[in-house]
Amino acid sequence: MTILWLKALHVFFMIAWMAGIFYLPRLFVYHAQTNEQVVKDQFKIMERRLWLFITPFALLTLVFGLIIMYLYGSDWLKVSAWIHAKLVIVALFYVYHIYLWHLVKVFAKDQNTHSPLFYRFLNEAPVLALLAIVLLAILKPF
């Protein structure tokens, strides 16, 4: 498999993962706004299924990224400072992903204490992190 195929698969799974990462907190916004138990129960199902659906994409993004770095080698990794910055942001995305699972479980127990505004911020802030990753990967500024 050529490096371009690996990169294509890495980007594909990253896009699929990010689609879910951006949508799940939007579900939290709507969930936090409703007072009807039947609607809350429907959101619980949607949130859990979405998180479980996107988690393999997160893992495949990681696997293909690690393979790519391995193939480029340690010498490349040492001189490519931009990748270190990217990896820090990527690590934060995985922490964010795990935090979303925590929130799925909080909502499942009807124990949410955050406002819809909190979830709006949680929904929109990762866009800037993704922009930083894309800029680092494409521009390789340092």
mmCIF file with all atom_site columns, C-alpha atoms in Angstrom:
data_model
loop_
_atom_site.group_PDB
_atom_site.id
_atom_site.type_symbol
_atom_site.label_atom_id
_atom_site.label_alt_id
_atom_site.label_comp_id
_atom_site.label_asym_id
_atom_site.label_entity_id
_atom_site.label_seq_id
_atom_site.pdbx_PDB_ins_code
_atom_site.Cartn_x
_atom_site.Cartn_y
_atom_site.Cartn_z
_atom_site.occupancy
_atom_site.B_iso_or_equiv
_atom_site.pdbx_formal_charge
_atom_site.auth_seq_id
_atom_site.auth_comp_id
_atom_site.auth_asym_id
_atom_site.auth_atom_id
_atom_site.pdbx_PDB_model_num
ATOM 1   C CA . MET A 1 1   ? 0.000   0.000  0.000  1.00 0.00 ? 1   MET A CA 1
ATOM 2   C CA . THR A 1 2   ? 1.538   3.321  -0.986 1.00 0.00 ? 2   THR A CA 1
ATOM 3   C CA . ILE A 1 3   ? 1.882   6.253  1.347  1.00 0.00 ? 3   ILE A CA 1
ATOM 4   C CA . LEU A 1 4   ? -0.773  8.140  -0.629 1.00 0.00 ? 4   LEU A CA 1
ATOM 5   C CA . TRP A 1 5   ? -3.332  5.397  0.040  1.00 0.00 ? 5   TRP A CA 1
ATOM 6   C CA . LEU A 1 6   ? -2.454  5.508  3.729  1.00 0.00 ? 6   LEU A CA 1
ATOM 7   C CA . LYS A 1 7   ? -2.825  9.290  3.784  1.00 0.00 ? 7   LYS A CA 1
ATOM 8   C CA . ALA A 1 8   ? -6.155  9.064  1.942  1.00 0.00 ? 8   ALA A CA 1
ATOM 9   C CA . LEU A 1 9   ? -7.497  6.554  4.447  1.00 0.00 ? 9   LEU A CA 1
ATOM 10  C CA . HIS A 1 10  ? -6.157  8.606  7.363  1.00 0.00 ? 10  HIS A CA 1
ATOM 11  C CA . VAL A 1 11  ? -7.924  11.724 6.077  1.00 0.00 ? 11  VAL A CA 1
ATOM 12  C CA . PHE A 1 12  ? -11.135 9.829  5.264  1.00 0.00 ? 12  PHE A CA 1
ATOM 13  C CA . PHE A 1 13  ? -11.431 8.351  8.763  1.00 0.00 ? 13  PHE A CA 1
ATOM 14  C CA . MET A 1 14  ? -10.501 11.691 10.314 1.00 0.00 ? 14  MET A CA 1
ATOM 15  C CA . ILE A 1 15  ? -13.317 13.413 8.381  1.00 0.00 ? 15  ILE A CA 1
ATOM 16  C CA . ALA A 1 16  ? -15.818 10.732 9.425  1.00 0.00 ? 16  ALA A CA 1
ATOM 17  C CA . TRP A 1 17  ? -14.679 11.047 13.041 1.00 0.00 ? 17  TRP A CA 1
ATOM 18  C CA . MET A 1 18  ? -14.866 14.843 13.017 1.00 0.00 ? 18  MET A CA 1
ATOM 19  C CA . ALA A 1 19  ? -18.389 14.780 11.562 1.00 0.00 ? 19  ALA A CA 1
ATOM 20  C CA . GLY A 1 20  ? -19.524 12.846 14.609 1.00 0.00 ? 20  GLY A CA 1
ATOM 21  C CA . ILE A 1 21  ? -17.370 14.874 16.997 1.00 0.00 ? 21  ILE A CA 1
ATOM 22  C CA . PHE A 1 22  ? -19.113 18.029 15.785 1.00 0.00 ? 22  PHE A CA 1
ATOM 23  C CA . TYR A 1 23  ? -22.613 16.540 15.810 1.00 0.00 ? 23  TYR A CA 1
ATOM 24  C CA . LEU A 1 24  ? -22.612 14.856 19.229 1.00 0.00 ? 24  LEU A CA 1
ATOM 25  C CA . PRO A 1 25  ? -22.337 18.075 21.265 1.00 0.00 ? 25  PRO A CA 1
ATOM 26  C CA . ARG A 1 26  ? -25.100 19.544 19.072 1.00 0.00 ? 26  ARG A CA 1
ATOM 27  C CA . LEU A 1 27  ? -27.296 16.674 20.279 1.00 0.00 ? 27  LEU A CA 1
ATOM 28  C CA . PHE A 1 28  ? -26.291 17.634 23.830 1.00 0.00 ? 28  PHE A CA 1
ATOM 29  C CA . VAL A 1 29  ? -27.505 21.200 23.172 1.00 0.00 ? 29  VAL A CA 1
ATOM 30  C CA . TYR A 1 30  ? -30.935 19.933 22.161 1.00 0.00 ? 30  TYR A CA 1
ATOM 31  C CA . HIS A 1 31  ? -30.981 17.358 24.945 1.00 0.00 ? 31  HIS A CA 1
ATOM 32  C CA . ALA A 1 32  ? -30.184 20.013 27.564 1.00 0.00 ? 32  ALA A CA 1
ATOM 33  C CA . GLN A 1 33  ? -32.992 22.222 26.213 1.00 0.00 ? 33  GLN A CA 1
ATOM 34  C CA . THR A 1 34  ? -35.806 19.686 26.476 1.00 0.00 ? 34  THR A CA 1
ATOM 35  C CA . ASN A 1 35  ? -37.927 18.900 29.505 1.00 0.00 ? 35  ASN A CA 1
ATOM 36  C CA . GLU A 1 36  ? -39.922 16.039 28.000 1.00 0.00 ? 36  GLU A CA 1
ATOM 37  C CA . GLN A 1 37  ? -38.725 12.644 29.201 1.00 0.00 ? 37  GLN A CA 1
ATOM 38  C CA . VAL A 1 38  ? -39.702 10.835 25.997 1.00 0.00 ? 38  VAL A CA 1
ATOM 39  C CA . VAL A 1 39  ? -37.545 13.259 24.000 1.00 0.00 ? 39  VAL A CA 1
ATOM 40  C CA . LYS A 1 40  ? -34.686 12.909 26.484 1.00 0.00 ? 40  LYS A CA 1
ATOM 41  C CA . ASP A 1 41  ? -34.865 9.136  26.147 1.00 0.00 ? 41  ASP A CA 1
ATOM 42  C CA . GLN A 1 42  ? -34.646 9.429  22.360 1.00 0.00 ? 42  GLN A CA 1
ATOM 43  C CA . PHE A 1 43  ? -31.589 11.685 22.651 1.00 0.00 ? 43  PHE A CA 1
ATOM 44  C CA . LYS A 1 44  ? -29.941 9.152  24.982 1.00 0.00 ? 44  LYS A CA 1
ATOM 45  C CA . ILE A 1 45  ? -30.235 6.492  22.298 1.00 0.00 ? 45  ILE A CA 1
ATOM 46  C CA . MET A 1 46  ? -28.960 8.810  19.549 1.00 0.00 ? 46  MET A CA 1
ATOM 47  C CA . GLU A 1 47  ? -25.995 10.052 21.617 1.00 0.00 ? 47  GLU A CA 1
ATOM 48  C CA . ARG A 1 48  ? -24.849 6.581  22.635 1.00 0.00 ? 48  ARG A CA 1
ATOM 49  C CA . ARG A 1 49  ? -25.175 5.171  19.128 1.00 0.00 ? 49  ARG A CA 1
ATOM 50  C CA . LEU A 1 50  ? -23.357 8.130  17.568 1.00 0.00 ? 50  LEU A CA 1
ATOM 51  C CA . TRP A 1 51  ? -20.452 7.887  20.006 1.00 0.00 ? 51  TRP A CA 1
ATOM 52  C CA . LEU A 1 52  ? -20.152 4.148  19.401 1.00 0.00 ? 52  LEU A CA 1
ATOM 53  C CA . PHE A 1 53  ? -20.378 4.726  15.642 1.00 0.00 ? 53  PHE A CA 1
ATOM 54  C CA . ILE A 1 54  ? -17.566 7.306  15.492 1.00 0.00 ? 54  ILE A CA 1
ATOM 55  C CA . THR A 1 55  ? -15.175 5.603  17.913 1.00 0.00 ? 55  THR A CA 1
ATOM 56  C CA . PRO A 1 56  ? -13.878 3.115  15.293 1.00 0.00 ? 56  PRO A CA 1
ATOM 57  C CA . PHE A 1 57  ? -13.202 6.100  13.012 1.00 0.00 ? 57  PHE A CA 1
ATOM 58  C CA . ALA A 1 58  ? -11.143 7.683  15.796 1.00 0.00 ? 58  ALA A CA 1
ATOM 59  C CA . LEU A 1 59  ? -9.171  4.470  16.201 1.00 0.00 ? 59  LEU A CA 1
ATOM 60  C CA . LEU A 1 60  ? -8.615  4.031  12.463 1.00 0.00 ? 60  LEU A CA 1
ATOM 61  C CA . THR A 1 61  ? -7.473  7.663  12.202 1.00 0.00 ? 61  THR A CA 1
ATOM 62  C CA . LEU A 1 62  ? -4.906  6.906  14.878 1.00 0.00 ? 62  LEU A CA 1
ATOM 63  C CA . VAL A 1 63  ? -3.782  3.619  13.311 1.00 0.00 ? 63  VAL A CA 1
ATOM 64  C CA . PHE A 1 64  ? -3.238  5.095  9.846  1.00 0.00 ? 64  PHE A CA 1
ATOM 65  C CA . GLY A 1 65  ? -1.534  8.168  11.322 1.00 0.00 ? 65  GLY A CA 1
ATOM 66  C CA . LEU A 1 66  ? 0.884   5.992  13.283 1.00 0.00 ? 66  LEU A CA 1
ATOM 67  C CA . ILE A 1 67  ? 1.634   3.858  10.220 1.00 0.00 ? 67  ILE A CA 1
ATOM 68  C CA . ILE A 1 68  ? 2.369   6.982  8.184  1.00 0.00 ? 68  ILE A CA 1
ATOM 69  C CA . MET A 1 69  ? 4.722   8.331  10.848 1.00 0.00 ? 69  MET A CA 1
ATOM 70  C CA . TYR A 1 70  ? 6.447   4.962  11.099 1.00 0.00 ? 70  TYR A CA 1
ATOM 71  C CA . LEU A 1 71  ? 6.986   4.840  7.339  1.00 0.00 ? 71  LEU A CA 1
ATOM 72  C CA . TYR A 1 72  ? 8.401   8.358  7.247  1.00 0.00 ? 72  TYR A CA 1
ATOM 73  C CA . GLY A 1 73  ? 10.836  7.336  9.970  1.00 0.00 ? 73  GLY A CA 1
ATOM 74  C CA . SER A 1 74  ? 12.348  8.801  13.084 1.00 0.00 ? 74  SER A CA 1
ATOM 75  C CA . ASP A 1 75  ? 14.689  11.154 11.209 1.00 0.00 ? 75  ASP A CA 1
ATOM 76  C CA . TRP A 1 76  ? 11.682  12.840 9.567  1.00 0.00 ? 76  TRP A CA 1
ATOM 77  C CA . LEU A 1 77  ? 9.897   12.999 12.909 1.00 0.00 ? 77  LEU A CA 1
ATOM 78  C CA . LYS A 1 78  ? 12.878  14.711 14.537 1.00 0.00 ? 78  LYS A CA 1
ATOM 79  C CA . VAL A 1 79  ? 13.125  17.498 11.957 1.00 0.00 ? 79  VAL A CA 1
ATOM 80  C CA . SER A 1 80  ? 9.377   18.061 11.450 1.00 0.00 ? 80  SER A CA 1
ATOM 81  C CA . ALA A 1 81  ? 8.505   20.347 14.344 1.00 0.00 ? 81  ALA A CA 1
ATOM 82  C CA . TRP A 1 82  ? 5.043   21.026 12.915 1.00 0.00 ? 82  TRP A CA 1
ATOM 83  C CA . ILE A 1 83  ? 4.046   17.379 13.492 1.00 0.00 ? 83  ILE A CA 1
ATOM 84  C CA . HIS A 1 84  ? 4.782   17.724 17.200 1.00 0.00 ? 84  HIS A CA 1
ATOM 85  C CA . ALA A 1 85  ? 2.371   20.651 17.461 1.00 0.00 ? 85  ALA A CA 1
ATOM 86  C CA . LYS A 1 86  ? -0.199  18.717 15.437 1.00 0.00 ? 86  LYS A CA 1
ATOM 87  C CA . LEU A 1 87  ? 0.163   15.669 17.683 1.00 0.00 ? 87  LEU A CA 1
ATOM 88  C CA . VAL A 1 88  ? -0.500  17.759 20.787 1.00 0.00 ? 88  VAL A CA 1
ATOM 89  C CA . ILE A 1 89  ? -3.764  19.013 19.269 1.00 0.00 ? 89  ILE A CA 1
ATOM 90  C CA . VAL A 1 90  ? -4.652  15.503 18.091 1.00 0.00 ? 90  VAL A CA 1
ATOM 91  C CA . ALA A 1 91  ? -4.061  14.178 21.625 1.00 0.00 ? 91  ALA A CA 1
ATOM 92  C CA . LEU A 1 92  ? -6.464  16.829 22.904 1.00 0.00 ? 92  LEU A CA 1
ATOM 93  C CA . PHE A 1 93  ? -9.065  15.588 20.406 1.00 0.00 ? 93  PHE A CA 1
ATOM 94  C CA . TYR A 1 94  ? -8.781  12.092 21.879 1.00 0.00 ? 94  TYR A CA 1
ATOM 95  C CA . VAL A 1 95  ? -9.203  13.529 25.383 1.00 0.00 ? 95  VAL A CA 1
ATOM 96  C CA . TYR A 1 96  ? -12.234 15.437 24.057 1.00 0.00 ? 96  TYR A CA 1
ATOM 97  C CA . HIS A 1 97  ? -13.608 12.235 22.529 1.00 0.00 ? 97  HIS A CA 1
ATOM 98  C CA . ILE A 1 98  ? -13.358 10.467 25.896 1.00 0.00 ? 98  ILE A CA 1
ATOM 99  C CA . TYR A 1 99  ? -14.951 13.469 27.632 1.00 0.00 ? 99  TYR A CA 1
ATOM 100 C CA . LEU A 1 100 ? -17.881 13.213 25.221 1.00 0.00 ? 100 LEU A CA 1
ATOM 101 C CA . TRP A 1 101 ? -18.355 9.598  26.353 1.00 0.00 ? 101 TRP A CA 1
ATOM 102 C CA . HIS A 1 102 ? -18.442 10.828 29.941 1.00 0.00 ? 102 HIS A CA 1
ATOM 103 C CA . LEU A 1 103 ? -21.175 13.289 28.949 1.00 0.00 ? 103 LEU A CA 1
ATOM 104 C CA . VAL A 1 104 ? -23.117 10.566 27.136 1.00 0.00 ? 104 VAL A CA 1
ATOM 105 C CA . LYS A 1 105 ? -23.152 8.618  30.409 1.00 0.00 ? 105 LYS A CA 1
ATOM 106 C CA . VAL A 1 106 ? -24.142 11.727 32.413 1.00 0.00 ? 106 VAL A CA 1
ATOM 107 C CA . PHE A 1 107 ? -27.098 12.355 30.105 1.00 0.00 ? 107 PHE A CA 1
ATOM 108 C CA . ALA A 1 108 ? -28.020 8.659  30.211 1.00 0.00 ? 108 ALA A CA 1
ATOM 109 C CA . LYS A 1 109 ? -28.455 8.982  33.988 1.00 0.00 ? 109 LYS A CA 1
ATOM 110 C CA . ASP A 1 110 ? -30.402 12.267 33.645 1.00 0.00 ? 110 ASP A CA 1
ATOM 111 C CA . GLN A 1 111 ? -27.685 13.992 35.667 1.00 0.00 ? 111 GLN A CA 1
ATOM 112 C CA . ASN A 1 112 ? -26.766 16.839 33.328 1.00 0.00 ? 112 ASN A CA 1
ATOM 113 C CA . THR A 1 113 ? -25.891 20.058 35.143 1.00 0.00 ? 113 THR A CA 1
ATOM 114 C CA . HIS A 1 114 ? -24.632 22.119 32.189 1.00 0.00 ? 114 HIS A CA 1
ATOM 115 C CA . SER A 1 115 ? -26.604 24.651 30.205 1.00 0.00 ? 115 SER A CA 1
ATOM 116 C CA . PRO A 1 116 ? -27.287 24.496 26.461 1.00 0.00 ? 116 PRO A CA 1
ATOM 117 C CA . LEU A 1 117 ? -24.802 27.386 26.117 1.00 0.00 ? 117 LEU A CA 1
ATOM 118 C CA . PHE A 1 118 ? -22.040 25.194 27.578 1.00 0.00 ? 118 PHE A CA 1
ATOM 119 C CA . TYR A 1 119 ? -22.754 22.571 24.933 1.00 0.00 ? 119 TYR A CA 1
ATOM 120 C CA . ARG A 1 120 ? -22.822 25.189 22.174 1.00 0.00 ? 120 ARG A CA 1
ATOM 121 C CA . PHE A 1 121 ? -19.288 26.169 23.170 1.00 0.00 ? 121 PHE A CA 1
ATOM 122 C CA . LEU A 1 122 ? -18.307 22.506 23.410 1.00 0.00 ? 122 LEU A CA 1
ATOM 123 C CA . ASN A 1 123 ? -19.719 22.050 19.906 1.00 0.00 ? 123 ASN A CA 1
ATOM 124 C CA . GLU A 1 124 ? -17.973 25.020 18.290 1.00 0.00 ? 124 GLU A CA 1
ATOM 125 C CA . ALA A 1 125 ? -14.560 25.226 19.973 1.00 0.00 ? 125 ALA A CA 1
ATOM 126 C CA . PRO A 1 126 ? -13.109 22.080 18.323 1.00 0.00 ? 126 PRO A CA 1
ATOM 127 C CA . VAL A 1 127 ? -13.547 23.689 14.908 1.00 0.00 ? 127 VAL A CA 1
ATOM 128 C CA . LEU A 1 128 ? -10.601 25.958 15.708 1.00 0.00 ? 128 LEU A CA 1
ATOM 129 C CA . ALA A 1 129 ? -8.514  22.978 16.793 1.00 0.00 ? 129 ALA A CA 1
ATOM 130 C CA . LEU A 1 130 ? -9.300  21.205 13.533 1.00 0.00 ? 130 LEU A CA 1
ATOM 131 C CA . LEU A 1 131 ? -8.360  24.341 11.596 1.00 0.00 ? 131 LEU A CA 1
ATOM 132 C CA . ALA A 1 132 ? -5.012  24.373 13.404 1.00 0.00 ? 132 ALA A CA 1
ATOM 133 C CA . ILE A 1 133 ? -4.424  20.709 12.503 1.00 0.00 ? 133 ILE A CA 1
ATOM 134 C CA . VAL A 1 134 ? -5.228  21.307 8.839  1.00 0.00 ? 134 VAL A CA 1
ATOM 135 C CA . LEU A 1 135 ? -3.011  24.404 8.675  1.00 0.00 ? 135 LEU A CA 1
ATOM 136 C CA . LEU A 1 136 ? -0.124  22.575 10.323 1.00 0.00 ? 136 LEU A CA 1
ATOM 137 C CA . ALA A 1 137 ? -0.463  19.539 8.042  1.00 0.00 ? 137 ALA A CA 1
ATOM 138 C CA . ILE A 1 138 ? -0.747  21.547 4.825  1.00 0.00 ? 138 ILE A CA 1
ATOM 139 C CA . LEU A 1 139 ? 1.491   24.575 5.463  1.00 0.00 ? 139 LEU A CA 1
ATOM 140 C CA . LYS A 1 140 ? 4.112   22.852 7.668  1.00 0.00 ? 140 LYS A CA 1
ATOM 141 C CA . PRO A 1 141 ? 5.084   26.273 9.033  1.00 0.00 ? 141 PRO A CA 1
ATOM 142 C CA . PHE A 1 142 ? 8.033   25.061 11.132 1.00 0.00 ? 142 PHE A CA 1
#
